Amino acid sequence: MKYKYIIFDCDGVLVDSEFLACTTLSEMLLPYGGIIPAEKIMADYVGMKDVQVVQLLSSLLQLHLPEDFMVQYEKTLDSRLENNLEAIPGIMSVLQNLKIPNALVSNSNFQRIITSVTSAGLLSYFKKENIFSPDIAMVAKPDPGIYLYALKKLGIKANDAIVIEDSPTGVSAANGAGIEVIGFLAASHSSGQEKALLENGAIYIAHNSSELQLILKEKNIL
């Protein structure tokens, strides 16, 4: 099969941001009586939109959060992302050696994506018009609509693309759109996720960037 595009998720695939986000949320819920470890948030809610996670946790923990909680959370997280974010080890080498164009599909909003990839030194590897987010597509993972939107804008069919995802939510979305998915477990939060990725439709599993490169070389993408 000759692929025309490789599509990357952002958080947990390009940048090691998921645990930072969950740690920030765990800390900010505490003053309102929300006692939940970052590890628990990671295990149960990774890959979902921030606002969905906050709504679910607020209901689960019976919290009364201020109206501006999301604004304060996003402001705090953005500041931390700007100053503490690193690229996934080895992912820059993958981006540098691709033989086909790439795109990015994430559940983060567009500006958060730009902040993250800029902080990690990866912005130059992506065209902004090939970055797709819920505030652009008007739909979010696990709904496959966000990937269907990206395919339409890229002018390709599902079997022209391959996706790199780290969460069951993302794998489910890509699989639902009919796109082949590689589950990628190189981020700090990825322990124990392999089974869930396979159950949601991942065809391959790469535990680090070296394994990812081997898969992509076999497919003549690198």
Steps between C-alpha positions, in 0.01 A plus 500: 500500500629847412412752768445865417494643855607410850284659769628558853314561822670770708486436875681178584621447143696814412530653846504348848219716631228269631642445849577871536138581415363242744733614778389859448133402512548283809667790682234753399206281606642454850389839646141411405508161672593305189744238620610293201856402406640603164563132429127425536408782262758363256364146519134590453488816290810521279424621149175679587442874469589700811149636544353149486744374763420790732125448457527128571722548805283779633198269484686196634651686795193722553701820472377857475758662278505873422375609159849604393665172605568390142648839415733483801593138429583568136699811591703307758555203269601717205761669716640163606496369144698801380770444760512127576411312183729265311462305179455125529852351478585416139187650343693787342710250307180338374368836379830591337514182292143460375459424130137616492313809627367510854201642684399539862163413657456577870230549762683808627385834365698650213689755708594236760641282221707790367627577851594136559681429174676838514621437855629157397675634189275315254292776340718523190413142405129575452299721267241689704232421243564130572431535873147399600335555838147492643465877472567465125324171423216566750523140620740317732640152556370231556261618229660396168365822350818689587704256290242500220523881498881481474482248215262726309720807546812306401323367192568134575313181582528300822723236342743771385594581860651347810453641850724505809297508823575441868153480659200268466291810426719598207541147367122454508447823305751414228381141477142620471604714204647192333863605538782260589637579848835448669473508879794699641604453862812713538361765737542492878131417553481200267551209740221244480335653192599238240197273550257792483655630178475160334142454618407835345647414162876562494665268247856548624657601831823700527639539851752768403614705202749234389221244466285759323779566251529128423127477423509812284807379310324172422217706353742721301386807694853561630 
